[in-house]
Tab-separated table of C-alpha atoms in Angstrom:
chain	number	residue	atom	x	y	z
Z	29	MET	CA	51.903	33.973	-108.405
Z	30	ALA	CA	55.624	34.115	-109.083
Z	31	ILE	CA	57.957	31.637	-107.431
Z	32	THR	CA	60.828	33.521	-105.876
Z	33	THR	CA	63.475	32.995	-103.199
Z	34	LYS	CA	63.217	35.274	-100.170
Z	35	LEU	CA	64.064	35.469	-96.476
Z	36	GLU	CA	61.389	35.669	-93.770
Z	37	MET	CA	61.686	36.306	-90.029
Z	38	ARG	CA	59.153	34.524	-87.792
Z	39	GLN	CA	58.669	34.349	-84.048
Z	40	SER	CA	57.175	31.249	-82.442
Z	41	GLN	CA	57.070	29.410	-79.128
Z	42	SER	CA	57.711	25.700	-78.589
Z	43	LEU	CA	58.399	23.334	-75.742
Z	44	ILE	CA	61.917	21.929	-75.842
Z	45	MET	CA	62.494	18.560	-74.194
Z	46	THR	CA	65.695	19.514	-72.439
Z	47	PRO	CA	67.490	17.091	-70.104
Z	48	GLN	CA	66.104	18.964	-67.074
Z	49	LEU	CA	62.540	18.659	-68.324
Z	50	MET	CA	62.996	14.969	-69.095
Z	51	GLN	CA	64.393	14.460	-65.605
Z	52	ALA	CA	61.378	16.156	-64.002
Z	53	ILE	CA	58.966	14.040	-66.049
Z	54	LYS	CA	60.881	10.867	-65.222
Z	55	LEU	CA	60.836	11.594	-61.486
Z	56	LEU	CA	57.060	12.048	-61.540
Z	57	GLN	CA	56.373	8.519	-62.746
Z	58	LEU	CA	59.041	6.678	-60.745
Z	59	SER	CA	57.947	4.454	-57.860
Z	60	ASN	CA	59.423	5.148	-54.430
Z	61	LEU	CA	61.921	2.282	-54.814
Z	62	ASP	CA	63.050	3.431	-58.255
Z	63	LEU	CA	63.300	6.990	-56.955
Z	64	VAL	CA	65.625	5.932	-54.140
Z	65	ALA	CA	67.840	4.064	-56.623
Z	66	TYR	CA	67.893	7.084	-58.946
Z	67	VAL	CA	68.846	9.498	-56.154
Z	68	ASP	CA	71.550	7.124	-54.912
Z	69	ALA	CA	73.045	7.070	-58.392
Z	70	GLU	CA	72.975	10.891	-58.518
Z	71	LEU	CA	74.678	11.066	-55.109
Z	72	GLU	CA	77.508	8.894	-56.416
Z	73	ARG	CA	77.851	10.872	-59.646
Z	74	ASN	CA	77.480	14.427	-58.353
Z	75	PRO	CA	80.048	15.574	-55.739
Z	76	LEU	CA	77.885	18.562	-54.748
Z	77	LEU	CA	74.959	16.436	-53.542
Z	78	GLU	CA	74.778	15.009	-50.035
Z	79	ARG	CA	72.156	13.416	-47.814
Z	80	SER	CA	70.359	15.747	-45.443
Z	81	GLU	CA	71.229	13.466	-42.494
Z	82	ALA	CA	74.802	14.851	-42.633
Z	83	ASP	CA	76.080	16.979	-39.765
Z	84	THR	CA	74.985	20.618	-39.943
Z	85	GLY	CA	76.485	23.739	-38.516
Z	86	ALA	CA	74.943	26.129	-36.017
Z	87	ASP	CA	73.131	28.054	-38.721
Z	88	GLY	CA	71.436	24.911	-40.058
Z	89	GLY	CA	73.481	24.831	-43.257
Z	90	PRO	CA	76.116	22.301	-44.297
Z	91	ASP	CA	79.011	22.148	-41.871
Z	92	PRO	CA	82.034	23.915	-43.368
Z	93	ASP	CA	84.316	21.534	-41.510
Z	94	GLY	CA	82.520	18.577	-43.012
Z	95	ALA	CA	82.858	20.126	-46.427
Z	96	ALA	CA	86.540	20.780	-45.869
Z	97	GLU	CA	87.086	17.107	-45.057
Z	98	ARG	CA	85.976	16.085	-48.528
Z	99	ASP	CA	88.502	15.134	-51.168
Z	100	PRO	CA	90.068	18.310	-52.563
Z	101	GLY	CA	89.021	19.403	-56.011
Z	102	PRO	CA	91.360	19.423	-59.014
Z	103	GLY	CA	94.328	21.604	-58.305
Z	104	GLU	CA	93.067	22.653	-54.857
Z	105	ALA	CA	95.843	24.275	-52.841
Z	106	ALA	CA	96.371	24.322	-49.113
Z	107	GLY	CA	95.171	27.299	-47.075
Z	108	THR	CA	92.111	28.068	-49.206
Z	109	ASP	CA	89.793	27.744	-46.188
Z	110	ALA	CA	91.084	31.026	-44.803
Z	111	GLU	CA	89.483	33.158	-47.512
Z	112	SER	CA	87.029	35.851	-46.391
Z	113	PRO	CA	83.241	35.297	-46.354
Z	114	ASP	CA	82.783	38.245	-48.724
Z	115	TRP	CA	84.838	36.516	-51.381
Z	116	MET	CA	82.814	33.299	-50.946
Z	117	GLN	CA	79.533	35.220	-51.227
Z	118	SER	CA	80.662	36.835	-54.458
Z	119	GLN	CA	81.610	33.429	-55.853
Z	120	LEU	CA	78.161	32.063	-55.040
Z	121	GLU	CA	76.463	35.047	-56.672
Z	122	THR	CA	78.623	34.599	-59.770
Z	123	ALA	CA	77.711	30.922	-59.919
Z	124	ALA	CA	74.011	31.744	-59.562
Z	125	GLU	CA	74.233	34.195	-62.480
Z	126	THR	CA	76.013	31.593	-64.605
Z	127	ILE	CA	73.370	29.008	-63.896
Z	128	ALA	CA	70.541	31.436	-64.578
Z	129	SER	CA	72.050	32.181	-67.975
Z	130	LYS	CA	72.157	28.485	-68.852
Z	131	LEU	CA	68.849	27.425	-67.316
Z	132	ASP	CA	66.502	27.342	-70.286
Z	133	THR	CA	63.857	24.818	-69.352
Z	134	ASP	CA	60.218	25.821	-68.945
Z	135	LEU	CA	58.440	23.620	-66.427
Z	136	GLY	CA	55.078	25.298	-66.913
Z	137	ASN	CA	53.481	22.152	-68.340
Z	138	VAL	CA	55.000	19.846	-65.731
Z	139	PHE	CA	54.680	21.904	-62.549
Z	140	PRO	CA	51.887	24.423	-63.230
Z	141	ASP	CA	52.501	26.314	-60.014
Z	142	GLU	CA	56.077	27.145	-61.004
Z	143	PRO	CA	56.802	29.935	-63.499
Z	144	GLY	CA	58.790	28.996	-66.543
Z	145	VAL	CA	62.116	30.536	-67.512
Z	146	PRO	CA	61.707	32.131	-70.939
Z	147	ALA	CA	65.003	31.648	-72.676
Z	148	SER	CA	66.174	30.190	-75.930
Z	149	PRO	CA	67.660	26.702	-75.830
Z	150	ASP	CA	71.430	26.449	-75.870
Z	151	PRO	CA	72.464	22.975	-77.065
Z	152	ALA	CA	76.086	23.575	-76.131
Z	153	ALA	CA	75.214	24.526	-72.573
Z	154	LEU	CA	72.772	21.655	-72.176
Z	155	GLY	CA	74.935	18.956	-73.645
Z	156	GLY	CA	76.846	18.552	-70.437
Z	157	GLY	CA	78.951	15.667	-71.656
Z	158	ASP	CA	78.124	12.713	-69.452
Z	159	SER	CA	76.076	14.776	-66.995
Z	160	TYR	CA	72.729	13.352	-68.034
Z	161	ARG	CA	73.794	9.884	-68.974
Z	162	ASN	CA	72.350	6.900	-67.181
Z	163	ALA	CA	74.346	6.502	-63.973
Z	164	ALA	CA	74.114	2.698	-64.038
Z	165	THR	CA	74.936	1.980	-67.685
Z	166	GLY	CA	76.760	5.108	-68.820
Z	167	SER	CA	74.330	5.476	-71.733
Z	168	THR	CA	71.291	7.630	-72.372
Z	169	ASP	CA	68.984	4.600	-72.526
Z	170	ASP	CA	66.293	4.377	-69.843
Z	171	TYR	CA	66.697	0.662	-69.232
Z	172	ASN	CA	69.202	-2.123	-69.422
Z	173	LEU	CA	68.302	-5.152	-71.530
Z	174	GLU	CA	70.301	-7.445	-69.245
Z	175	ALA	CA	67.985	-6.578	-66.350
Z	176	PHE	CA	65.092	-8.162	-68.234
Z	177	VAL	CA	67.066	-11.297	-69.055
Z	178	ALA	CA	68.158	-11.851	-65.453
Z	179	GLU	CA	64.763	-11.108	-63.906
Z	180	GLU	CA	63.089	-13.988	-62.072
Z	181	THR	CA	59.336	-14.352	-61.740
Z	182	SER	CA	58.192	-14.073	-58.156
Z	183	LEU	CA	55.309	-15.938	-56.531
Z	184	VAL	CA	53.261	-12.755	-56.318
Z	185	GLN	CA	53.850	-11.916	-60.000
Z	186	SER	CA	52.974	-15.442	-61.128
Z	187	LEU	CA	49.741	-15.497	-59.136
Z	188	THR	CA	48.822	-11.979	-60.279
Z	189	ASP	CA	49.220	-12.977	-63.933
Z	190	GLN	CA	46.979	-16.006	-63.387
Z	191	MET	CA	44.426	-13.885	-61.542
Z	192	ASN	CA	44.173	-11.391	-64.401
Z	193	LEU	CA	43.154	-14.273	-66.674
Z	194	ALA	CA	40.786	-15.963	-64.244
Z	195	LEU	CA	38.977	-12.920	-62.814
Z	196	ALA	CA	37.258	-10.195	-64.789
Z	197	ASP	CA	35.259	-8.295	-62.188
Z	198	PRO	CA	37.332	-5.364	-60.796
Z	199	VAL	CA	36.019	-5.945	-57.269
Z	200	ASP	CA	37.033	-9.608	-57.428
Z	201	LYS	CA	40.453	-8.571	-58.708
Z	202	LEU	CA	40.914	-6.213	-55.789
Z	203	ILE	CA	39.973	-8.999	-53.368
Z	204	GLY	CA	42.396	-11.314	-55.172
Z	205	LEU	CA	45.248	-8.812	-54.944
Z	206	HIS	CA	44.608	-8.397	-51.234
Z	207	LEU	CA	44.782	-12.164	-50.698
Z	208	ILE	CA	47.870	-12.552	-52.912
Z	209	ASN	CA	49.714	-9.856	-50.967
Z	210	SER	CA	48.757	-11.597	-47.707
Z	211	LEU	CA	50.595	-14.843	-48.574
Z	212	ASP	CA	53.753	-15.839	-46.742
Z	213	GLU	CA	56.898	-17.073	-48.476
Z	214	ASN	CA	55.602	-20.666	-48.496
Z	215	GLY	CA	52.292	-19.770	-50.169
Z	216	TYR	CA	50.110	-20.064	-47.051
Z	217	LEU	CA	47.300	-17.642	-46.246
Z	218	PHE	CA	47.253	-16.777	-42.555
Z	219	VAL	CA	44.617	-14.035	-42.391
Z	220	ASP	CA	41.203	-13.800	-40.765
Z	221	LEU	CA	38.786	-13.889	-43.710
Z	222	ASP	CA	35.976	-12.250	-41.729
Z	223	GLU	CA	38.226	-9.320	-40.817
Z	224	ALA	CA	39.449	-9.075	-44.411
Z	225	ALA	CA	35.834	-8.981	-45.663
Z	226	VAL	CA	34.985	-6.167	-43.252
Z	227	GLN	CA	38.137	-4.268	-44.201
Z	228	LEU	CA	37.377	-4.514	-47.927
Z	229	GLY	CA	33.656	-3.851	-47.487
Z	230	VAL	CA	32.478	-7.075	-49.193
Z	231	SER	CA	30.506	-10.083	-48.025
Z	232	ALA	CA	32.313	-13.078	-46.549
Z	233	GLU	CA	30.661	-15.317	-49.161
Z	234	ARG	CA	32.132	-13.292	-52.007
Z	235	LEU	CA	35.586	-13.348	-50.460
Z	236	GLU	CA	35.335	-17.131	-50.010
Z	237	GLY	CA	34.286	-17.459	-53.650
Z	238	VAL	CA	37.338	-15.545	-54.860
Z	239	LEU	CA	39.565	-17.598	-52.557
Z	240	SER	CA	38.199	-20.852	-53.992
Z	241	ILE	CA	39.225	-19.658	-57.473
Z	242	LEU	CA	42.677	-18.615	-56.295
Z	243	GLN	CA	43.215	-22.043	-54.722
Z	244	THR	CA	43.112	-23.588	-58.213
Z	245	PHE	CA	46.197	-21.629	-59.336
Z	246	GLU	CA	49.687	-22.993	-59.845
Z	247	PRO	CA	51.677	-24.025	-57.915
Z	248	SER	CA	49.066	-26.387	-56.562
Z	249	GLY	CA	48.449	-25.961	-52.845
Z	250	VAL	CA	48.809	-22.177	-52.581
Z	251	PHE	CA	46.344	-20.136	-50.511
Z	252	ALA	CA	45.968	-22.992	-48.022
Z	253	ARG	CA	45.296	-22.032	-44.424
Z	254	SER	CA	46.805	-25.187	-42.941
Z	255	LEU	CA	49.036	-28.087	-43.904
Z	256	ALA	CA	46.026	-30.392	-44.217
Z	257	GLU	CA	44.288	-27.994	-46.632
Z	258	CYS	CA	47.516	-27.589	-48.650
Z	259	LEU	CA	47.807	-31.353	-49.120
Z	260	ALA	CA	44.086	-31.658	-49.875
Z	261	LEU	CA	44.325	-29.022	-52.631
Z	262	GLN	CA	47.173	-30.889	-54.296
Z	263	LEU	CA	45.328	-34.205	-54.082
Z	264	LYS	CA	42.228	-32.642	-55.617
Z	265	GLU	CA	44.387	-31.333	-58.446
Z	266	ARG	CA	45.544	-34.923	-59.086
Z	267	ASN	CA	41.993	-36.286	-58.702
Z	268	ARG	CA	43.109	-38.454	-55.765
Z	269	PHE	CA	41.057	-36.936	-52.962
Z	270	ASP	CA	38.756	-39.888	-52.296
Z	271	PRO	CA	37.004	-40.554	-48.946
Z	272	ALA	CA	39.868	-42.704	-47.662
Z	273	MET	CA	42.426	-40.014	-48.510
Z	274	ALA	CA	40.175	-37.348	-46.975
Z	275	ALA	CA	40.087	-39.366	-43.739
Z	276	LEU	CA	43.885	-39.634	-43.794
Z	277	ILE	CA	44.303	-35.859	-44.325
Z	278	GLY	CA	41.759	-35.171	-41.596
Z	279	ASN	CA	43.849	-37.207	-39.157
Z	280	ILE	CA	47.282	-36.052	-40.278
Z	281	GLU	CA	48.452	-35.940	-36.662
Z	282	LEU	CA	48.177	-39.757	-36.521
Z	283	LEU	CA	50.537	-39.973	-39.496
Z	284	ALA	CA	52.979	-37.678	-37.719
Z	285	ARG	CA	52.924	-40.046	-34.727
Z	286	HIS	CA	53.287	-43.097	-37.034
Z	287	ASP	CA	50.112	-44.580	-35.527
Z	288	PHE	CA	49.420	-46.833	-38.500
Z	289	PRO	CA	46.866	-49.145	-36.800
Z	290	ALA	CA	44.705	-46.146	-35.940
Z	291	LEU	CA	45.045	-44.827	-39.489
Z	292	LYS	CA	43.889	-48.137	-40.954
Z	293	ARG	CA	40.806	-48.077	-38.752
Z	294	VAL	CA	39.981	-44.454	-39.570
Z	295	CYS	CA	40.533	-44.809	-43.318
Z	296	GLY	CA	39.091	-48.311	-43.631
Z	297	VAL	CA	42.003	-49.653	-45.692
Z	298	ASP	CA	44.483	-52.490	-45.403
Z	299	ASP	CA	48.263	-52.331	-45.048
Z	300	GLU	CA	48.965	-52.234	-48.781
Z	301	ASP	CA	46.550	-49.391	-49.458
Z	302	LEU	CA	47.837	-47.418	-46.487
Z	303	VAL	CA	51.431	-47.705	-47.756
Z	304	GLU	CA	50.379	-46.402	-51.155
Z	305	MET	CA	48.445	-43.523	-49.620
Z	306	ILE	CA	51.395	-42.518	-47.446
Z	307	ALA	CA	53.669	-42.637	-50.493
Z	308	GLU	CA	51.335	-40.246	-52.290
Z	309	ILE	CA	51.372	-37.894	-49.323
Z	310	LYS	CA	55.187	-37.899	-49.286
Z	311	ALA	CA	55.222	-36.969	-52.985
Z	312	LEU	CA	53.319	-33.735	-52.271
Z	313	ASP	CA	54.950	-30.368	-51.602
Z	314	PRO	CA	54.144	-28.986	-48.126
Z	315	LYS	CA	55.635	-25.592	-49.090
Z	316	PRO	CA	54.428	-24.827	-52.641
Z	317	GLY	CA	55.490	-21.174	-52.534
Z	318	SER	CA	59.128	-22.014	-51.859
Z	319	ALA	CA	59.509	-23.235	-55.456
Z	320	PHE	CA	59.992	-19.616	-56.521
Z	321	GLY	CA	63.276	-19.299	-54.648
Z	322	SER	CA	64.285	-17.628	-51.451
Z	323	SER	CA	64.723	-14.110	-52.813
Z	324	LEU	CA	63.719	-11.334	-50.466
Z	325	VAL	CA	60.130	-10.171	-50.841
Z	326	GLN	CA	59.949	-6.408	-51.180
Z	327	PRO	CA	57.046	-5.039	-49.129
Z	328	MET	CA	54.606	-2.636	-50.716
Z	329	VAL	CA	55.389	0.735	-49.143
Z	330	PRO	CA	52.602	3.317	-49.580
Z	331	ASP	CA	53.487	6.778	-50.825
Z	332	VAL	CA	50.431	8.398	-49.239
Z	333	LEU	CA	48.820	7.758	-45.845
Z	334	VAL	CA	45.086	8.387	-45.344
Z	335	ARG	CA	43.672	8.417	-41.815
Z	336	ARG	CA	40.399	9.362	-40.214
Z	337	ALA	CA	40.561	12.926	-38.888
Z	338	SER	CA	39.089	14.073	-35.591
Z	339	ASP	CA	36.571	16.337	-37.371
Z	340	GLY	CA	35.081	13.408	-39.295
Z	341	GLY	CA	37.019	14.062	-42.512
Z	342	TRP	CA	40.196	12.490	-43.834
Z	343	SER	CA	43.816	13.336	-43.122
Z	344	VAL	CA	46.049	12.913	-46.178
Z	345	GLU	CA	49.818	13.079	-45.772
Z	346	LEU	CA	52.917	11.854	-47.562
Z	347	ASN	CA	54.904	8.931	-46.245
Z	348	THR	CA	58.167	10.679	-45.427
Z	349	ASP	CA	60.014	7.358	-45.349
Z	350	THR	CA	59.674	7.130	-49.149
Z	351	LEU	CA	60.995	10.639	-49.855
Z	352	PRO	CA	64.764	10.890	-50.438
Z	353	LYS	CA	66.288	13.890	-48.666
Z	354	VAL	CA	69.248	15.523	-50.407
Z	355	LEU	CA	71.009	18.872	-50.066
Z	356	VAL	CA	73.319	20.917	-52.275
Z	357	ASN	CA	76.671	21.639	-50.633
Z	358	GLN	CA	77.210	25.227	-51.718
Z	359	THR	CA	80.248	25.601	-49.445
Z	360	TYR	CA	82.079	22.744	-51.119
Z	361	TYR	CA	81.249	24.197	-54.528
Z	362	ALA	CA	82.690	27.583	-53.552
Z	363	SER	CA	85.887	26.026	-52.215
Z	364	ILE	CA	86.678	23.901	-55.258
Z	365	THR	CA	85.640	26.523	-57.831
Z	366	ARG	CA	88.519	28.721	-56.731
Z	367	THR	CA	91.062	26.146	-57.807
Z	368	ALA	CA	89.579	25.276	-61.204
Z	369	ARG	CA	92.479	25.270	-63.655
Z	370	ASN	CA	90.628	25.825	-66.920
Z	371	GLU	CA	87.233	26.509	-68.456
Z	372	THR	CA	86.453	22.804	-68.806
Z	373	GLU	CA	86.705	22.223	-65.068
Z	374	ARG	CA	84.648	25.308	-64.280
Z	375	SER	CA	81.990	24.219	-66.763
Z	376	TYR	CA	81.858	20.762	-65.159
Z	377	LEU	CA	81.395	22.232	-61.676
Z	378	THR	CA	78.715	24.623	-62.881
Z	379	ASP	CA	76.927	21.759	-64.579
Z	380	CYS	CA	77.057	19.705	-61.364
Z	381	LEU	CA	75.609	22.597	-59.363
Z	382	GLN	CA	72.881	23.167	-61.908
Z	383	THR	CA	71.960	19.465	-61.887
Z	384	ALA	CA	71.985	19.296	-58.099
Z	385	ASN	CA	69.731	22.340	-57.706
Z	386	TRP	CA	67.379	21.005	-60.329
Z	387	LEU	CA	67.151	17.595	-58.652
Z	388	VAL	CA	66.318	19.133	-55.262
Z	389	LYS	CA	63.630	21.287	-56.840
Z	390	SER	CA	62.203	18.382	-58.832
Z	391	LEU	CA	61.985	16.179	-55.748
Z	392	ASP	CA	60.154	18.903	-53.842
Z	393	GLN	CA	57.701	19.507	-56.687
Z	394	ARG	CA	57.138	15.765	-57.094
Z	395	ALA	CA	56.145	15.461	-53.442
Z	396	LYS	CA	53.797	18.454	-53.643
Z	397	THR	CA	52.153	17.141	-56.804
Z	398	ILE	CA	51.575	13.651	-55.363
Z	399	LEU	CA	50.000	15.150	-52.233
Z	400	LYS	CA	47.781	17.460	-54.261
Z	401	VAL	CA	46.528	14.645	-56.528
Z	402	SER	CA	46.004	12.239	-53.625
Z	403	THR	CA	44.020	14.812	-51.642
Z	404	GLU	CA	41.649	15.337	-54.553
Z	405	ILE	CA	41.239	11.571	-55.065
Z	406	VAL	CA	40.302	11.152	-51.399
Z	407	ARG	CA	37.791	13.981	-51.705
Z	408	GLN	CA	36.215	12.380	-54.765
Z	409	GLN	CA	36.115	8.843	-53.301
Z	410	ASP	CA	34.980	9.699	-49.774
Z	411	ARG	CA	32.049	7.267	-49.910
Z	412	PHE	CA	34.325	4.423	-50.937
Z	413	LEU	CA	36.477	5.001	-47.872
Z	414	MET	CA	33.375	5.123	-45.698
Z	415	GLU	CA	31.291	2.218	-47.059
Z	416	GLY	CA	33.445	-0.096	-49.184
Z	417	ILE	CA	34.485	-1.135	-52.669
Z	418	GLU	CA	31.019	-1.157	-54.186
Z	419	TYR	CA	30.698	2.620	-53.729
Z	420	LEU	CA	33.538	3.729	-55.985
Z	421	ARG	CA	32.526	6.848	-57.886
Z	422	PRO	CA	33.141	7.052	-61.628
Z	423	LEU	CA	36.322	9.058	-61.988
Z	424	ASN	CA	38.716	9.927	-64.803
Z	425	LEU	CA	42.003	11.775	-65.135
Z	426	LYS	CA	40.360	14.885	-66.570
Z	427	THR	CA	38.201	15.362	-63.466
Z	428	ILE	CA	41.251	15.404	-61.210
Z	429	ALA	CA	43.248	17.530	-63.668
Z	430	ASP	CA	40.524	20.198	-63.875
Z	431	ALA	CA	40.048	20.229	-60.101
Z	432	ILE	CA	43.697	20.939	-59.289
Z	433	GLY	CA	44.693	22.824	-62.439
Z	434	MET	CA	47.092	20.344	-64.024
Z	435	HIS	CA	47.330	18.470	-67.312
Z	436	GLU	CA	45.917	14.959	-67.677
Z	437	SER	CA	49.325	13.593	-68.665
Z	438	THR	CA	50.767	14.879	-65.386
Z	439	ILE	CA	47.988	13.140	-63.418
Z	440	SER	CA	48.672	9.922	-65.320
Z	441	ARG	CA	52.368	10.037	-64.435
Z	442	VAL	CA	51.687	10.865	-60.798
Z	443	THR	CA	49.283	7.939	-60.361
Z	444	SER	CA	51.643	5.388	-61.942
Z	445	ASN	CA	53.365	3.062	-59.450
Z	446	LYS	CA	52.103	5.075	-56.461
Z	447	TYR	CA	50.160	3.506	-53.602
Z	448	MET	CA	47.801	4.883	-50.982
Z	449	ALA	CA	47.295	3.322	-47.554
Z	450	THR	CA	43.669	3.699	-46.442
Z	451	PRO	CA	41.600	2.129	-43.641
Z	452	ARG	CA	40.359	-0.340	-46.291
Z	453	GLY	CA	43.805	-1.422	-47.427
Z	454	ILE	CA	46.593	-0.323	-49.744
Z	455	PHE	CA	45.520	0.610	-53.275
Z	456	GLU	CA	47.337	1.850	-56.343
Z	457	LEU	CA	46.245	5.370	-57.194
Z	458	LYS	CA	45.124	4.248	-60.634
Z	459	TYR	CA	42.577	1.900	-59.042
Z	460	PHE	CA	40.370	4.838	-58.076
Z	461	PHE	CA	39.719	5.728	-61.733
Z	462	SER	CA	36.821	3.982	-63.490
Z	463	SER	CA	34.419	4.793	-66.308
Z	464	ALA	CA	30.955	6.235	-65.701
Z	465	ILE	CA	27.507	4.997	-66.708
Z	466	ALA	CA	24.777	7.593	-66.988
Z	467	ALA	CA	21.777	7.586	-64.671
Z	468	THR	CA	18.157	7.925	-65.708
Z	469	GLU	CA	16.226	11.124	-65.035
Z	470	GLY	CA	19.431	13.132	-64.606
Z	471	GLY	CA	20.637	11.411	-61.436
Z	472	ASP	CA	24.244	10.855	-60.386
Z	473	ALA	CA	26.323	8.672	-62.705
Z	474	HIS	CA	27.225	5.155	-61.647
Z	475	SER	CA	30.655	3.562	-61.623
Z	476	ALA	CA	31.133	0.824	-64.217
Z	477	GLU	CA	32.533	-1.452	-61.527
Z	478	ALA	CA	29.437	-0.988	-59.374
Z	479	VAL	CA	27.200	-1.802	-62.362
Z	480	ARG	CA	29.194	-4.966	-63.094
Z	481	HIS	CA	28.752	-5.983	-59.481
Z	482	ARG	CA	24.985	-5.349	-59.721
Z	483	ILE	CA	24.712	-7.509	-62.868
Z	484	LYS	CA	26.611	-10.340	-61.213
Z	485	GLN	CA	24.356	-10.182	-58.168
Z	486	MET	CA	21.260	-10.407	-60.358
Z	487	ILE	CA	22.542	-13.427	-62.259
Z	488	ASP	CA	23.704	-15.206	-59.092
Z	489	ALA	CA	20.259	-14.747	-57.525
Z	490	GLU	CA	18.222	-15.960	-60.537
Z	491	SER	CA	16.340	-19.237	-60.284
Z	492	PRO	CA	16.381	-22.045	-62.902
Z	493	ASP	CA	12.798	-21.188	-63.838
Z	494	ALA	CA	13.430	-17.468	-64.267
Z	495	ILE	CA	16.706	-16.978	-66.127
Z	496	LEU	CA	17.404	-13.309	-66.845
Z	497	SER	CA	18.123	-12.354	-70.437
Z	498	ASP	CA	20.263	-9.331	-71.276
Z	499	ASP	CA	17.149	-7.346	-72.206
Z	500	THR	CA	15.538	-8.192	-68.867
Z	501	ILE	CA	18.683	-7.077	-67.024
Z	502	VAL	CA	18.586	-3.779	-68.933
Z	503	LYS	CA	14.967	-3.185	-67.825
Z	504	LEU	CA	15.771	-4.022	-64.199
Z	505	LEU	CA	18.776	-1.716	-64.190
Z	506	LYS	CA	16.781	1.126	-65.723
Z	507	GLY	CA	14.224	0.580	-62.974
Z	508	ASP	CA	17.057	1.177	-60.506
Z	509	GLY	CA	18.056	4.396	-62.260
Z	510	ILE	CA	20.927	3.036	-64.404
Z	511	ASP	CA	20.770	3.931	-68.094
Z	512	ILE	CA	22.659	1.162	-69.917
Z	513	ALA	CA	22.490	-0.449	-73.347
Z	514	ARG	CA	21.950	-4.169	-73.951
Z	515	ARG	CA	25.276	-4.559	-75.731
Z	516	THR	CA	27.006	-3.032	-72.693
Z	517	VAL	CA	25.334	-5.586	-70.432
Z	518	ALA	CA	26.478	-8.356	-72.784
Z	519	LYS	CA	30.029	-6.982	-72.778
Z	520	TYR	CA	30.154	-6.830	-68.975
Z	521	ARG	CA	28.655	-10.319	-68.691
Z	522	GLU	CA	31.191	-11.806	-71.085
Z	523	GLY	CA	33.989	-9.956	-69.321
Z	524	MET	CA	32.969	-11.661	-66.064
Z	525	ARG	CA	32.949	-15.052	-67.861
Z	526	ILE	CA	29.204	-15.485	-67.390
Z	527	SER	CA	27.487	-17.535	-70.084
Z	528	SER	CA	24.385	-16.470	-71.992
Z	529	SER	CA	20.857	-16.936	-70.665
Z	530	VAL	CA	20.328	-20.000	-72.880
Z	531	GLN	CA	23.459	-21.730	-71.613
Z	532	ARG	CA	22.690	-20.812	-67.999
Z	533	ARG	CA	19.195	-22.273	-68.317
Z	534	ARG	CA	20.619	-25.580	-69.547
Z	535	GLU	CA	23.264	-25.672	-66.844
Z	536	LYS	CA	20.870	-24.924	-63.976
Z	537	ARG	CA	18.247	-27.355	-65.199
Z	538	GLY	CA	20.909	-30.047	-65.512
Z	539	ARG	CA	21.945	-29.509	-61.897
Z	540	ALA	CA	18.325	-29.578	-60.755
């Protein structure tokens, strides 16, 4: 075959990551707080955007008077408000044609229910100068390095990091997150544990067990339900909680009244010992959570609200408080376009209008996509909402994507940093996804979290004379219809920090 130089013409299709497409993808994965900050920055940068709470005219559109009170555009002359409506309509149609010619982004893979715009990319039209630069830093970077340097660790973040190391079972982690989010600014836990157990669908004993682990975290004394318990936790950490100190903590009201003779009788100590004990009490921190500063705690605001419907099903709706509401002021655009002095100014205004329209559309599609995904999650996890944590169905991104006709990557972005308020508490959308374990004889698959919980229950209930090996656990689980391998049981057991059968036999015989 001869090697020659020749020209070939080929036709192909490709997805171009234009600034509009990147903006739509970014909005999908933003949390509600980050979304509000992003929209606020766009409102400051784009003169054609305004909040929907602004005054409106009789026809429901932006008030022309309000638009006229804005700062005049470059070169705007007096008396321009007296132009005819026909002229304004023609200007708007011209602007729409200009935008349509420049709009080249295909959102088919981001918003499947929206048709794409088949057009070739125009780098000059999409450059837009500073139009797509970061509003906070003036650069195209997605984050500012200084924000990481100045960030302070909160009490909730510190306790969550410790919990992820101390707890391996997903159900225990969910209980731990619920308790962590119930703390006040001083680190105290003022919740009814019985009500919390019913709300989460777990036993009170399991919730108490998780709480006892959380009470060993730093700073010492957190998760106490009273001042006496807070001081007792700190004394136990220092190995100073002897019977005399326990009697002193149990009668802390006598110390508050400075009734030292009564304290000596109750504790069975002399004056010197009592002085030393009181000095130790004074060295403790009655407000351990306050060590993390007095910064405002941002509440967790759910994006989706799930309520019991009158027909026995579930009502799923968006939390409108988390959705920014913006409008495009077409009247203001028409008034300032007339006075544009050159092509640069007209191009800037067109770019602002294009960006504003795209932002409004992206916000609307984001809301619709979140609602669609959340509705399908609720449908899949109906039994969890009815009966509790242990009944989570195995679920993955592909199942949701196939059910609603979207791509898995879109589902992943939608479920990031989004929360759902249910009758059993507030959960991140990603929590509802877990791996599946096959069932014997073709039955329904089991959630990996439910199987871990079953293994833990078996090991907790074993007696010192009948320690369960991994092989025995496999046989018992298969008898219950769960098809699982021995190495999987060992992996789950090690993940829950449960020792082997040999070590457990030694430990339980030593206690006996």
